mmCIF file of C-alpha atoms in Angstrom:
data_model
loop_
_atom_site.group_PDB
_atom_site.id
_atom_site.type_symbol
_atom_site.label_atom_id
_atom_site.label_comp_id
_atom_site.label_asym_id
_atom_site.label_seq_id
_atom_site.Cartn_x
_atom_site.Cartn_y
_atom_site.Cartn_z
ATOM 1 C CA MET A 16 58.433 -21.329 -66.947
ATOM 2 C CA SER A 17 61.802 -22.038 -65.832
ATOM 3 C CA ASP A 18 62.408 -25.711 -64.213
ATOM 4 C CA SER A 19 62.635 -24.363 -60.862
ATOM 5 C CA SER A 20 59.355 -23.178 -60.989
ATOM 6 C CA ALA A 21 57.891 -26.262 -62.562
ATOM 7 C CA THR A 22 59.079 -28.418 -59.748
ATOM 8 C CA LYS A 23 58.132 -26.204 -56.926
ATOM 9 C CA ARG A 24 56.291 -27.734 -54.268
ATOM 10 C CA PRO A 25 52.590 -26.633 -53.450
ATOM 11 C CA ALA A 26 51.410 -24.661 -50.408
ATOM 12 C CA ASN A 27 49.398 -27.839 -48.854
ATOM 13 C CA GLY A 28 53.390 -30.002 -49.635
ATOM 14 C CA PHE A 29 51.957 -32.360 -52.285
ATOM 15 C CA HIS A 30 52.027 -32.670 -56.282
ATOM 16 C CA LYS A 31 48.887 -34.013 -58.043
ATOM 17 C CA GLU A 32 51.009 -37.117 -59.321
ATOM 18 C CA ASP A 33 51.887 -37.542 -55.733
ATOM 19 C CA ASP A 34 50.961 -41.254 -54.933
ATOM 20 C CA GLN A 35 48.834 -42.401 -51.373
ATOM 21 C CA GLU A 36 51.647 -43.459 -49.570
ATOM 22 C CA THR A 37 54.007 -40.540 -50.591
ATOM 23 C CA LYS A 38 51.208 -38.509 -49.402
ATOM 24 C CA LYS A 39 50.925 -40.390 -46.082
ATOM 25 C CA ALA A 40 54.662 -40.360 -45.663
ATOM 26 C CA ARG A 41 54.570 -36.730 -45.908
ATOM 27 C CA LEU A 42 51.718 -36.060 -43.664
ATOM 28 C CA ALA A 43 53.136 -38.187 -41.044
ATOM 29 C CA GLN A 44 55.818 -36.008 -41.276
ATOM 30 C CA ILE A 45 54.015 -32.760 -41.219
ATOM 31 C CA VAL A 46 52.463 -34.042 -37.883
ATOM 32 C CA GLN A 47 55.843 -35.577 -36.333
ATOM 33 C CA ASP A 48 57.028 -31.597 -36.734
ATOM 34 C CA GLN A 49 53.906 -30.079 -35.323
ATOM 35 C CA GLN A 50 54.492 -32.425 -32.407
ATOM 36 C CA LEU A 51 57.879 -31.347 -32.233
ATOM 37 C CA LEU A 52 57.273 -27.751 -32.167
ATOM 38 C CA ALA A 53 54.726 -28.612 -29.311
ATOM 39 C CA SER A 54 57.437 -29.574 -27.416
ATOM 40 C CA GLN A 55 60.266 -27.575 -27.436
ATOM 41 C CA SER A 56 61.366 -23.785 -27.958
ATOM 42 C CA ILE A 57 63.271 -23.104 -31.163
ATOM 43 C CA PRO A 58 67.253 -21.770 -30.802
ATOM 44 C CA THR A 59 67.675 -18.564 -31.536
ATOM 45 C CA PRO A 60 70.436 -16.497 -31.417
ATOM 46 C CA HIS A 61 69.169 -14.416 -28.412
ATOM 47 C CA THR A 62 68.265 -18.024 -26.547
ATOM 48 C CA PRO A 63 70.086 -21.003 -28.084
ATOM 49 C CA LYS A 64 69.237 -23.443 -25.214
ATOM 50 C CA VAL A 65 66.632 -25.596 -26.102
ATOM 51 C CA ILE A 66 63.442 -26.094 -23.565
ATOM 52 C CA GLN A 67 61.090 -28.592 -23.427
ATOM 53 C CA THR A 68 58.288 -28.282 -22.447
ATOM 54 C CA VAL A 69 55.779 -31.155 -20.549
ATOM 55 C CA ARG A 70 52.029 -32.083 -22.154
ATOM 56 C CA LEU A 71 49.794 -31.482 -19.210
ATOM 57 C CA PRO A 72 45.861 -32.792 -18.888
ATOM 58 C CA ASP A 73 43.196 -29.844 -19.176
ATOM 59 C CA ALA A 74 42.576 -29.809 -15.659
ATOM 60 C CA LEU A 75 46.269 -29.055 -14.641
ATOM 61 C CA ARG A 76 47.334 -27.027 -17.272
ATOM 62 C CA LYS A 77 46.748 -22.890 -16.180
ATOM 63 C CA LYS A 78 45.948 -20.254 -18.666
ATOM 64 C CA ILE A 79 48.788 -17.139 -17.151
ATOM 65 C CA LEU A 80 49.273 -13.905 -17.813
ATOM 66 C CA ILE A 81 52.457 -12.036 -17.557
ATOM 67 C CA THR A 82 52.600 -8.266 -18.010
ATOM 68 C CA GLY A 83 56.104 -6.792 -19.132
ATOM 69 C CA GLY A 84 56.680 -10.817 -20.019
ATOM 70 C CA ALA A 85 59.132 -10.082 -22.733
ATOM 71 C CA GLY A 86 61.175 -7.970 -20.032
ATOM 72 C CA PHE A 87 64.293 -9.296 -18.508
ATOM 73 C CA VAL A 88 62.156 -11.156 -15.786
ATOM 74 C CA GLY A 89 59.138 -11.822 -17.338
ATOM 75 C CA SER A 90 60.948 -13.891 -20.218
ATOM 76 C CA HIS A 91 62.725 -15.811 -17.772
ATOM 77 C CA LEU A 92 59.192 -16.847 -15.645
ATOM 78 C CA THR A 93 57.917 -17.182 -19.343
ATOM 79 C CA ASP A 94 60.276 -19.715 -19.816
ATOM 80 C CA ARG A 95 59.379 -21.848 -16.662
ATOM 81 C CA LEU A 96 55.478 -21.581 -16.864
ATOM 82 C CA MET A 97 56.083 -22.876 -20.853
ATOM 83 C CA SER A 98 58.603 -25.295 -19.295
ATOM 84 C CA GLU A 99 56.090 -26.386 -17.126
ATOM 85 C CA GLY A 100 53.124 -27.303 -19.429
ATOM 86 C CA HIS A 101 50.990 -23.840 -18.711
ATOM 87 C CA GLU A 102 49.811 -21.596 -21.509
ATOM 88 C CA VAL A 103 51.375 -18.174 -21.542
ATOM 89 C CA VAL A 104 49.781 -15.054 -22.750
ATOM 90 C CA VAL A 105 52.619 -12.194 -22.784
ATOM 91 C CA LEU A 106 51.651 -8.948 -22.580
ATOM 92 C CA ASP A 107 54.071 -6.094 -23.551
ATOM 93 C CA ASN A 108 54.336 -2.224 -24.787
ATOM 94 C CA PHE A 109 57.911 -3.094 -25.606
ATOM 95 C CA PHE A 110 59.023 0.452 -24.246
ATOM 96 C CA THR A 111 61.618 -1.812 -22.285
ATOM 97 C CA GLY A 112 60.933 -5.403 -23.608
ATOM 98 C CA ARG A 113 62.398 -7.025 -26.355
ATOM 99 C CA LYS A 114 60.766 -9.608 -28.593
ATOM 100 C CA ALA A 115 64.143 -11.307 -28.932
ATOM 101 C CA ASN A 116 63.577 -12.281 -25.371
ATOM 102 C CA VAL A 117 60.661 -14.500 -26.257
ATOM 103 C CA GLU A 118 60.962 -15.317 -29.670
ATOM 104 C CA HIS A 119 61.966 -19.009 -29.197
ATOM 105 C CA TRP A 120 58.523 -19.603 -28.195
ATOM 106 C CA LEU A 121 56.454 -17.715 -30.596
ATOM 107 C CA HIS A 122 55.688 -21.070 -32.553
ATOM 108 C CA HIS A 123 54.138 -22.936 -29.720
ATOM 109 C CA PRO A 124 50.716 -23.477 -29.558
ATOM 110 C CA ASN A 125 50.703 -22.729 -26.074
ATOM 111 C CA PHE A 126 52.228 -18.779 -26.117
ATOM 112 C CA SER A 127 50.607 -15.892 -27.242
ATOM 113 C CA LEU A 128 52.221 -12.392 -27.941
ATOM 114 C CA ILE A 129 50.133 -9.403 -27.462
ATOM 115 C CA ARG A 130 51.779 -5.776 -27.766
ATOM 116 C CA HIS A 131 49.079 -3.761 -25.396
ATOM 117 C CA ASP A 132 50.004 -0.984 -22.814
ATOM 118 C CA VAL A 133 48.211 -2.165 -18.903
ATOM 119 C CA ILE A 134 47.129 1.282 -18.482
ATOM 120 C CA GLN A 135 44.408 0.560 -21.494
ATOM 121 C CA PRO A 136 42.026 -2.481 -20.276
ATOM 122 C CA ILE A 137 42.121 -5.619 -21.900
ATOM 123 C CA LEU A 138 39.624 -8.644 -21.589
ATOM 124 C CA LEU A 139 41.151 -11.992 -21.410
ATOM 125 C CA GLU A 140 39.969 -15.171 -19.432
ATOM 126 C CA VAL A 141 42.893 -16.390 -17.588
ATOM 127 C CA ASP A 142 43.637 -18.311 -14.485
ATOM 128 C CA GLN A 143 46.372 -16.454 -12.850
ATOM 129 C CA ILE A 144 48.148 -12.869 -13.466
ATOM 130 C CA TYR A 145 51.995 -11.776 -13.032
ATOM 131 C CA HIS A 146 51.515 -8.275 -12.790
ATOM 132 C CA LEU A 147 55.504 -7.530 -13.733
ATOM 133 C CA ALA A 148 54.822 -4.351 -16.529
ATOM 134 C CA CYS A 149 56.892 -1.164 -15.522
ATOM 135 C CA PRO A 150 60.477 0.229 -15.930
ATOM 136 C CA ALA A 151 62.672 -1.254 -13.269
ATOM 137 C CA SER A 152 65.601 1.027 -13.787
ATOM 138 C CA PRO A 153 66.019 4.550 -12.549
ATOM 139 C CA PRO A 154 67.325 6.037 -15.690
ATOM 140 C CA HIS A 155 64.144 4.386 -17.790
ATOM 141 C CA TYR A 156 61.499 4.844 -15.356
ATOM 142 C CA GLN A 157 62.790 8.717 -14.832
ATOM 143 C CA TYR A 158 62.253 9.189 -18.322
ATOM 144 C CA ASN A 159 58.276 9.236 -18.129
ATOM 145 C CA PRO A 160 57.486 10.021 -14.964
ATOM 146 C CA VAL A 161 54.106 10.566 -15.715
ATOM 147 C CA LYS A 162 54.010 7.532 -17.641
ATOM 148 C CA THR A 163 55.664 5.449 -14.810
ATOM 149 C CA ILE A 164 53.474 6.536 -12.405
ATOM 150 C CA LYS A 165 50.214 5.544 -14.590
ATOM 151 C CA THR A 166 51.408 2.100 -15.283
ATOM 152 C CA SER A 167 51.935 1.427 -11.503
ATOM 153 C CA THR A 168 48.598 2.659 -10.740
ATOM 154 C CA MET A 169 46.378 2.705 -13.502
ATOM 155 C CA GLY A 170 47.940 -0.349 -15.134
ATOM 156 C CA THR A 171 47.456 -2.266 -11.531
ATOM 157 C CA ILE A 172 43.845 -0.822 -11.258
ATOM 158 C CA ASN A 173 42.998 -2.830 -14.734
ATOM 159 C CA MET A 174 44.801 -6.010 -14.260
ATOM 160 C CA LEU A 175 43.010 -6.000 -10.527
ATOM 161 C CA GLY A 176 39.884 -5.178 -12.288
ATOM 162 C CA LEU A 177 40.649 -8.193 -14.952
ATOM 163 C CA ALA A 178 41.768 -10.694 -11.725
ATOM 164 C CA LYS A 179 38.140 -9.785 -10.139
ATOM 165 C CA ARG A 180 36.059 -10.334 -13.434
ATOM 166 C CA VAL A 181 37.270 -13.947 -14.282
ATOM 167 C CA LYS A 182 38.594 -14.559 -10.378
ATOM 168 C CA ALA A 183 42.050 -14.779 -11.059
ATOM 169 C CA ARG A 184 44.847 -14.794 -8.783
ATOM 170 C CA ILE A 185 47.266 -11.995 -9.467
ATOM 171 C CA LEU A 186 50.628 -11.228 -8.034
ATOM 172 C CA LEU A 187 52.301 -7.868 -7.877
ATOM 173 C CA ALA A 188 55.829 -7.545 -8.599
ATOM 174 C CA SER A 189 56.730 -4.754 -6.380
ATOM 175 C CA THR A 190 59.982 -3.558 -4.700
ATOM 176 C CA SER A 191 62.804 -2.706 -2.390
ATOM 177 C CA GLU A 192 62.455 0.293 -3.504
ATOM 178 C CA ILE A 193 59.465 0.713 -1.546
ATOM 179 C CA TYR A 194 61.951 1.063 1.685
ATOM 180 C CA GLY A 195 63.329 4.159 0.150
ATOM 181 C CA ASP A 196 67.064 5.095 1.844
ATOM 182 C CA PRO A 197 66.402 2.891 4.509
ATOM 183 C CA GLU A 198 67.130 3.486 8.062
ATOM 184 C CA VAL A 199 66.732 -0.192 9.063
ATOM 185 C CA HIS A 200 69.080 -2.504 8.132
ATOM 186 C CA PRO A 201 68.431 -5.615 6.620
ATOM 187 C CA GLN A 202 64.574 -4.396 5.765
ATOM 188 C CA PRO A 203 61.680 -6.822 7.028
ATOM 189 C CA GLU A 204 58.312 -6.482 5.763
ATOM 190 C CA THR A 205 57.417 -4.923 8.399
ATOM 191 C CA TYR A 206 59.446 -1.695 7.780
ATOM 192 C CA TRP A 207 57.378 0.910 6.746
ATOM 193 C CA GLY A 208 60.354 2.835 4.959
ATOM 194 C CA ASN A 209 61.870 6.051 4.287
ATOM 195 C CA VAL A 210 61.040 7.648 0.770
ATOM 196 C CA ASN A 211 61.019 10.930 -0.533
ATOM 197 C CA THR A 212 57.764 11.439 -2.133
ATOM 198 C CA LEU A 213 58.989 14.451 -4.535
ATOM 199 C CA GLY A 214 62.485 12.996 -5.365
ATOM 200 C CA PRO A 215 63.399 11.582 -8.931
ATOM 201 C CA ARG A 216 63.440 7.913 -7.899
ATOM 202 C CA SER A 217 59.132 8.567 -6.121
ATOM 203 C CA CYS A 218 57.410 7.922 -9.457
ATOM 204 C CA TYR A 219 58.510 4.629 -9.070
ATOM 205 C CA ASP A 220 58.879 4.086 -5.642
ATOM 206 C CA GLU A 221 55.749 5.906 -4.910
ATOM 207 C CA GLY A 222 53.881 4.018 -7.767
ATOM 208 C CA LYS A 223 54.600 0.661 -6.210
ATOM 209 C CA ARG A 224 53.394 2.021 -2.668
ATOM 210 C CA VAL A 225 50.143 3.036 -4.278
ATOM 211 C CA ALA A 226 49.986 -0.515 -6.164
ATOM 212 C CA GLU A 227 50.407 -2.302 -2.984
ATOM 213 C CA THR A 228 47.843 -0.556 -1.480
ATOM 214 C CA MET A 229 45.481 -0.997 -4.386
ATOM 215 C CA MET A 230 45.879 -4.761 -4.174
ATOM 216 C CA TYR A 231 44.960 -5.083 -0.649
ATOM 217 C CA ALA A 232 42.001 -2.464 -1.330
ATOM 218 C CA TYR A 233 40.232 -5.190 -3.755
ATOM 219 C CA LYS A 234 41.409 -8.055 -1.710
ATOM 220 C CA ASN A 235 39.455 -6.637 1.576
ATOM 221 C CA GLN A 236 36.604 -5.201 -0.527
ATOM 222 C CA ASN A 237 36.173 -7.604 -3.735
ATOM 223 C CA ASP A 238 37.845 -11.153 -2.252
ATOM 224 C CA VAL A 239 40.568 -10.636 -4.965
ATOM 225 C CA SER A 240 43.351 -13.330 -4.406
ATOM 226 C CA ILE A 241 46.210 -11.318 -4.170
ATOM 227 C CA ARG A 242 50.241 -12.041 -4.444
ATOM 228 C CA ILE A 243 53.008 -9.386 -3.635
ATOM 229 C CA ALA A 244 56.802 -9.778 -3.922
ATOM 230 C CA ARG A 245 59.133 -6.810 -3.097
ATOM 231 C CA ILE A 246 62.114 -7.578 -5.650
ATOM 232 C CA PHE A 247 65.468 -6.528 -4.520
ATOM 233 C CA ASN A 248 68.090 -6.062 -7.017
ATOM 234 C CA THR A 249 68.400 -9.012 -9.944
ATOM 235 C CA PHE A 250 70.914 -10.161 -12.370
ATOM 236 C CA GLY A 251 71.163 -12.434 -15.127
ATOM 237 C CA PRO A 252 70.824 -13.023 -19.338
ATOM 238 C CA ARG A 253 68.261 -10.974 -20.744
ATOM 239 C CA MET A 254 69.071 -7.803 -18.615
ATOM 240 C CA HIS A 255 68.825 -4.803 -21.128
ATOM 241 C CA PRO A 256 71.858 -3.901 -22.201
ATOM 242 C CA ASN A 257 70.954 0.109 -21.394
ATOM 243 C CA ASP A 258 69.172 -0.452 -18.251
ATOM 244 C CA GLY A 259 71.991 1.746 -16.611
ATOM 245 C CA ARG A 260 72.172 -0.674 -13.465
ATOM 246 C CA VAL A 261 75.263 -1.505 -12.223
ATOM 247 C CA VAL A 262 75.533 -5.044 -12.956
ATOM 248 C CA SER A 263 74.688 -4.184 -16.552
ATOM 249 C CA ASN A 264 76.973 -0.852 -16.826
ATOM 250 C CA PHE A 265 80.145 -2.688 -15.126
ATOM 251 C CA ILE A 266 80.048 -5.917 -17.037
ATOM 252 C CA ILE A 267 79.524 -3.940 -20.380
ATOM 253 C CA GLN A 268 82.230 -1.561 -19.364
ATOM 254 C CA SER A 269 84.566 -4.373 -18.230
ATOM 255 C CA LEU A 270 84.165 -6.099 -21.620
ATOM 256 C CA GLN A 271 85.363 -3.245 -23.588
ATOM 257 C CA ASN A 272 87.811 -1.997 -21.366
ATOM 258 C CA LYS A 273 86.183 1.633 -20.864
ATOM 259 C CA ASN A 274 86.341 3.165 -17.277
ATOM 260 C CA ILE A 275 83.995 1.283 -15.091
ATOM 261 C CA THR A 276 81.863 4.288 -13.148
ATOM 262 C CA ILE A 277 80.834 4.081 -10.028
ATOM 263 C CA TYR A 278 78.282 7.178 -8.566
ATOM 264 C CA GLY A 279 79.547 8.156 -4.737
ATOM 265 C CA ASP A 280 82.582 6.881 -3.011
ATOM 266 C CA GLY A 281 81.529 2.750 -3.823
ATOM 267 C CA SER A 282 80.405 2.430 0.166
ATOM 268 C CA GLN A 283 76.807 2.232 -0.783
ATOM 269 C CA THR A 284 75.674 -1.253 -0.626
ATOM 270 C CA ARG A 285 73.481 -3.921 -2.692
ATOM 271 C CA SER A 286 72.166 -7.154 -2.403
ATOM 272 C CA PHE A 287 72.274 -9.393 -5.740
ATOM 273 C CA GLN A 288 70.061 -12.253 -6.722
ATOM 274 C CA TYR A 289 70.309 -14.703 -9.714
ATOM 275 C CA VAL A 290 67.042 -14.395 -11.703
ATOM 276 C CA ASP A 291 66.444 -18.172 -11.655
ATOM 277 C CA ASP A 292 66.292 -17.794 -8.074
ATOM 278 C CA LEU A 293 63.465 -14.682 -8.216
ATOM 279 C CA VAL A 294 61.530 -17.030 -11.100
ATOM 280 C CA ASN A 295 61.649 -20.073 -7.866
ATOM 281 C CA GLY A 296 60.381 -16.734 -5.762
ATOM 282 C CA LEU A 297 57.427 -15.738 -7.804
ATOM 283 C CA THR A 298 55.961 -19.294 -8.585
ATOM 284 C CA LYS A 299 56.303 -20.589 -5.156
ATOM 285 C CA LEU A 300 54.510 -17.024 -3.877
ATOM 286 C CA MET A 301 51.742 -17.512 -6.700
ATOM 287 C CA ASN A 302 50.965 -21.145 -5.791
ATOM 288 C CA GLY A 303 51.379 -20.714 -2.065
ATOM 289 C CA ASN A 304 48.946 -19.816 0.699
ATOM 290 C CA TYR A 305 50.695 -16.457 2.152
ATOM 291 C CA ASP A 306 48.984 -13.408 1.120
ATOM 292 C CA SER A 307 51.122 -10.509 2.871
ATOM 293 C CA PRO A 308 54.455 -8.995 1.128
ATOM 294 C CA VAL A 309 57.388 -10.797 0.683
ATOM 295 C CA ASN A 310 61.010 -9.892 0.377
ATOM 296 C CA LEU A 311 62.607 -11.887 -2.249
ATOM 297 C CA GLY A 312 66.663 -11.099 -3.016
ATOM 298 C CA ASN A 313 69.940 -12.561 -1.514
ATOM 299 C CA PRO A 314 70.996 -11.305 1.738
ATOM 300 C CA ASP A 315 74.684 -11.578 0.446
ATOM 301 C CA GLU A 316 75.432 -7.807 0.558
ATOM 302 C CA TYR A 317 78.273 -6.006 -1.229
ATOM 303 C CA SER A 318 80.052 -2.533 -1.445
ATOM 304 C CA ILE A 319 79.586 -1.137 -5.154
ATOM 305 C CA LYS A 320 83.027 -0.786 -5.214
ATOM 306 C CA ASP A 321 83.986 -4.419 -3.857
ATOM 307 C CA PHE A 322 81.160 -5.322 -6.707
ATOM 308 C CA ALA A 323 82.965 -3.563 -9.728
ATOM 309 C CA THR A 324 86.706 -5.101 -8.385
ATOM 310 C CA LYS A 325 84.875 -8.495 -8.835
ATOM 311 C CA ILE A 326 83.043 -8.183 -12.325
ATOM 312 C CA LYS A 327 86.641 -6.624 -13.473
ATOM 313 C CA GLU A 328 88.661 -9.331 -12.152
ATOM 314 C CA PHE A 329 86.437 -11.945 -13.564
ATOM 315 C CA THR A 330 86.183 -10.665 -17.121
ATOM 316 C CA GLN A 331 90.224 -10.063 -16.754
ATOM 317 C CA SER A 332 89.472 -6.290 -17.617
ATOM 318 C CA GLU A 333 92.256 -3.520 -17.960
ATOM 319 C CA SER A 334 89.167 -0.799 -17.146
ATOM 320 C CA GLU A 335 89.766 1.474 -14.407
ATOM 321 C CA ILE A 336 87.110 2.193 -11.730
ATOM 322 C CA LYS A 337 86.196 6.271 -11.770
ATOM 323 C CA PHE A 338 84.373 8.068 -9.166
ATOM 324 C CA LEU A 339 81.371 10.316 -10.267
ATOM 325 C CA PRO A 340 79.336 12.594 -7.804
ATOM 326 C CA LYS A 341 76.631 10.840 -5.963
ATOM 327 C CA VAL A 342 73.244 10.483 -7.824
ATOM 328 C CA ALA A 343 70.254 12.009 -5.813
ATOM 329 C CA ASP A 344 68.569 9.512 -3.341
ATOM 330 C CA ASP A 345 70.298 6.863 -4.100
ATOM 331 C CA PRO A 346 69.972 4.434 -1.056
ATOM 332 C CA THR A 347 72.927 4.019 1.039
ATOM 333 C CA GLN A 348 72.442 0.447 1.955
ATOM 334 C CA ARG A 349 69.984 -2.390 0.777
ATOM 335 C CA LYS A 350 69.776 -5.897 2.125
ATOM 336 C CA PRO A 351 66.745 -7.846 2.289
ATOM 337 C CA ASP A 352 65.337 -10.202 5.466
ATOM 338 C CA ILE A 353 64.243 -13.262 4.145
ATOM 339 C CA SER A 354 62.793 -14.935 7.163
ATOM 340 C CA THR A 355 59.226 -14.452 5.652
ATOM 341 C CA ALA A 356 60.194 -16.467 2.535
ATOM 342 C CA LYS A 357 62.047 -18.951 4.356
ATOM 343 C CA ARG A 358 59.161 -19.748 6.264
ATOM 344 C CA GLU A 359 56.676 -19.143 4.496
ATOM 345 C CA LEU A 360 57.572 -20.084 0.644
ATOM 346 C CA ASP A 361 60.577 -22.755 1.672
ATOM 347 C CA TRP A 362 62.582 -20.023 -0.311
ATOM 348 C CA ALA A 363 65.945 -18.888 -0.292
ATOM 349 C CA PRO A 364 68.551 -18.154 -2.539
ATOM 350 C CA CYS A 365 70.455 -21.231 -4.508
ATOM 351 C CA VAL A 366 72.736 -19.615 -7.168
ATOM 352 C CA HIS A 367 75.911 -17.898 -5.791
ATOM 353 C CA VAL A 368 76.152 -14.662 -6.759
ATOM 354 C CA GLU A 369 79.621 -15.570 -8.460
ATOM 355 C CA ASP A 370 78.137 -18.406 -9.952
ATOM 356 C CA GLY A 371 75.579 -15.939 -11.812
ATOM 357 C CA LEU A 372 78.241 -13.029 -12.755
ATOM 358 C CA ARG A 373 79.869 -15.869 -14.974
ATOM 359 C CA LYS A 374 76.581 -16.968 -16.578
ATOM 360 C CA THR A 375 75.893 -13.029 -17.130
ATOM 361 C CA ILE A 376 78.958 -12.102 -18.072
ATOM 362 C CA GLU A 377 79.024 -14.108 -20.953
ATOM 363 C CA TYR A 378 75.716 -13.307 -22.139
ATOM 364 C CA PHE A 379 77.171 -9.691 -22.504
ATOM 365 C CA ARG A 380 80.181 -10.728 -24.376
ATOM 366 C CA GLY A 381 77.127 -12.306 -27.116
ATOM 367 C CA GLU A 382 75.485 -8.620 -26.844
ATOM 368 C CA VAL A 383 78.919 -6.883 -27.027
ATOM 369 C CA GLU A 384 80.070 -9.040 -30.119
ATOM 370 C CA ALA A 385 76.365 -8.758 -31.769
ATOM 371 C CA ALA A 386 76.475 -4.564 -31.394
ATOM 372 C CA GLY A 387 80.061 -4.056 -31.971
ATOM 373 C CA GLU A 388 79.954 -1.280 -29.358
ATOM 374 C CA ILE A 389 77.549 -0.394 -26.038
ATOM 375 C CA VAL A 390 77.547 2.709 -24.714
ATOM 376 C CA PRO A 391 76.267 2.107 -21.282
ATOM 377 C CA THR A 392 73.664 4.668 -19.628
ATOM 378 C CA GLY A 393 74.277 7.156 -17.090
ATOM 379 C CA PRO A 394 72.380 8.028 -14.481
ATOM 380 C CA ASP A 395 70.277 10.745 -15.925
ATOM 381 C CA ALA A 396 66.747 9.853 -17.655
ATOM 382 C CA ALA A 397 67.015 8.003 -20.625
ATOM 383 C CA LYS A 398 64.871 6.132 -23.369
ATOM 384 C CA PRO A 399 65.674 2.550 -23.917
ATOM 385 C CA LYS A 400 67.997 2.581 -26.815
ATOM 386 C CA GLY A 401 68.666 -0.870 -29.441
ATOM 387 C CA GLY A 402 65.562 -2.837 -31.365
ATOM 388 C CA SER A 403 63.679 -5.571 -29.746
#
């Protein structure tokens, strides 16, 4: 037996010859380490910032389920709820979600991660459900349109059934896409939309419209407590590098000095909100008293061409802007009317788009450096690339 083997410490941390004082000191250190692990996140390459958690009394601590919780928005929502001291159960099938987005919580006693697809039922005991599960970028949700429809319909039915059984409140992450290519601008919640039911985006648009219908059916028939958030374009760290949306594509292309590709003439408009603002809106909606649909977005409107130019300037890129044929059913304009959110939730975006872009650019700079090269996803249907 080698010297190193002879002195190797047992799994329990104690040698037989350790005196009582040594054992007590080591036991105290173990307890101290566990208390530390239960009070914060662990820094990881993906999330280096330490997030502190508070200790809530049992009467105030909720057990909260987040479907799609390892995705872009879901992981930021996880951070918020964990920091507030709640127990969080993340449910994800990792089609677009990434384990790296939540690995900084894996050690924490208040956190659980379950690999599961929402189109299959699951039995859990929870107080609240944030139902975020569904691919949200056009290339990803068009990759398997039948599965996208199943996620919005069967997945929502399963979550509503769970909410009904355990008497939990459920929030549906709906989308501005239910307005289609709008003929009303900006879009209020009362607008019924202009959607092509047979187009390439309809699997997502119509799926979310049906999901909203099911939410209200369960509310009216079974007295389920519901909330509906219609989410407009959102950006920030942890966006999937290959999600094919304009923010991630423009930044990745600019950082690599590749052509910035715009589909169409660039005159189409979008409104972009930073992810922290969205999380604020979601938690206010969940814990408020308003149960009609609410737009959550930033009313600051940009043309796609102007937005590409801004990102090029911020990254000091040598990229050129190239215009390619327009994508089918791509909306010509998108801007939320957030008067309902202001009135009912006392919510409005606080992070300026330029400040959010700087943070997002730094995140993607790290992603590009780690990967060596990232090839952005085009407008066609595509399976998410990269590991979890």
